C-alpha positions as YAML, in Angstrom:
chain: A
units: angstrom
residues:
- id: 1
  name: UNK
  ca: [251.14, 93.90, 67.48]
- id: 2
  name: UNK
  ca: [247.33, 94.84, 67.76]
- id: 3
  name: UNK
  ca: [245.91, 97.02, 64.60]
- id: 4
  name: UNK
  ca: [243.16, 99.24, 66.03]
- id: 5
  name: UNK
  ca: [241.30, 101.64, 63.10]
- id: 6
  name: UNK
  ca: [241.24, 105.05, 64.56]
- id: 7
  name: UNK
  ca: [238.18, 107.20, 64.08]
- id: 8
  name: UNK
  ca: [238.86, 111.39, 64.37]
- id: 9
  name: UNK
  ca: [235.97, 114.03, 65.53]
- id: 10
  name: UNK
  ca: [236.63, 117.34, 66.23]
- id: 11
  name: UNK
  ca: [233.73, 119.09, 68.71]
- id: 12
  name: UNK
  ca: [232.82, 122.26, 68.79]
- id: 13
  name: UNK
  ca: [231.91, 124.65, 70.95]
- id: 14
  name: UNK
  ca: [228.48, 124.48, 70.01]
- id: 15
  name: UNK
  ca: [228.64, 121.34, 70.54]
- id: 16
  name: UNK
  ca: [230.41, 120.89, 73.93]
- id: 17
  name: UNK
  ca: [227.55, 123.77, 75.87]
- id: 18
  name: UNK
  ca: [224.22, 121.74, 74.28]
- id: 19
  name: UNK
  ca: [226.11, 118.75, 75.79]
- id: 20
  name: UNK
  ca: [226.35, 120.30, 79.26]
- id: 21
  name: UNK
  ca: [223.06, 122.42, 79.19]
- id: 22
  name: UNK
  ca: [221.44, 118.89, 78.12]
- id: 23
  name: UNK
  ca: [223.15, 116.88, 81.37]
- id: 24
  name: UNK
  ca: [223.06, 120.30, 83.70]
- id: 25
  name: UNK
  ca: [221.33, 119.10, 86.78]
- id: 26
  name: UNK
  ca: [220.44, 116.28, 85.69]
- id: 27
  name: UNK
  ca: [222.00, 112.90, 87.80]
- id: 28
  name: UNK
  ca: [220.07, 110.05, 85.10]
- id: 29
  name: UNK
  ca: [221.94, 111.92, 82.13]
- id: 30
  name: UNK
  ca: [225.45, 110.04, 80.96]
- id: 31
  name: UNK
  ca: [229.19, 111.40, 81.35]
- id: 32
  name: UNK
  ca: [230.34, 114.33, 78.63]
- id: 33
  name: UNK
  ca: [232.22, 111.61, 77.49]
- id: 34
  name: UNK
  ca: [230.07, 108.64, 77.56]
- id: 35
  name: UNK
  ca: [227.31, 111.26, 75.44]
- id: 36
  name: UNK
  ca: [230.28, 112.04, 72.80]
- id: 37
  name: UNK
  ca: [231.55, 108.34, 72.53]
- id: 38
  name: UNK
  ca: [228.12, 107.24, 71.51]
- id: 39
  name: UNK
  ca: [227.75, 110.03, 69.02]
- id: 40
  name: UNK
  ca: [231.24, 109.24, 67.76]
- id: 41
  name: UNK
  ca: [230.05, 105.80, 67.06]
- id: 42
  name: UNK
  ca: [226.21, 106.57, 65.86]
- id: 43
  name: UNK
  ca: [228.61, 108.96, 62.87]
- id: 44
  name: UNK
  ca: [230.60, 106.43, 62.52]
- id: 45
  name: UNK
  ca: [227.78, 103.42, 62.27]
- id: 46
  name: UNK
  ca: [226.34, 106.33, 59.62]
- id: 47
  name: UNK
  ca: [229.29, 106.79, 57.67]
- id: 48
  name: UNK
  ca: [229.04, 102.59, 57.37]
- id: 49
  name: UNK
  ca: [225.80, 103.05, 55.51]
- id: 50
  name: UNK
  ca: [226.68, 105.46, 53.45]
- id: 51
  name: UNK
  ca: [227.45, 104.98, 49.75]
- id: 52
  name: UNK
  ca: [230.72, 106.19, 49.17]
- id: 53
  name: UNK
  ca: [231.60, 105.90, 52.80]
- id: 54
  name: UNK
  ca: [230.89, 110.15, 53.02]
- id: 55
  name: UNK
  ca: [230.89, 111.30, 56.30]
- id: 56
  name: UNK
  ca: [226.39, 112.01, 56.88]
- id: 57
  name: UNK
  ca: [225.94, 115.27, 58.65]
- id: 58
  name: UNK
  ca: [224.40, 114.30, 62.42]
...
């Protein structure tokens, strides 16, 4: 049986709107899912570096 680490993050509407406005009309920008995935990875990496494992604001 494989054990997967889970990481959950809530994205608010403002964040999603900002992502969509950045992507609007740009072919060279990654998909919304890719941008959110990278934000989650950055938050997780920052959490690992933070003393006490507290989630930093990103």
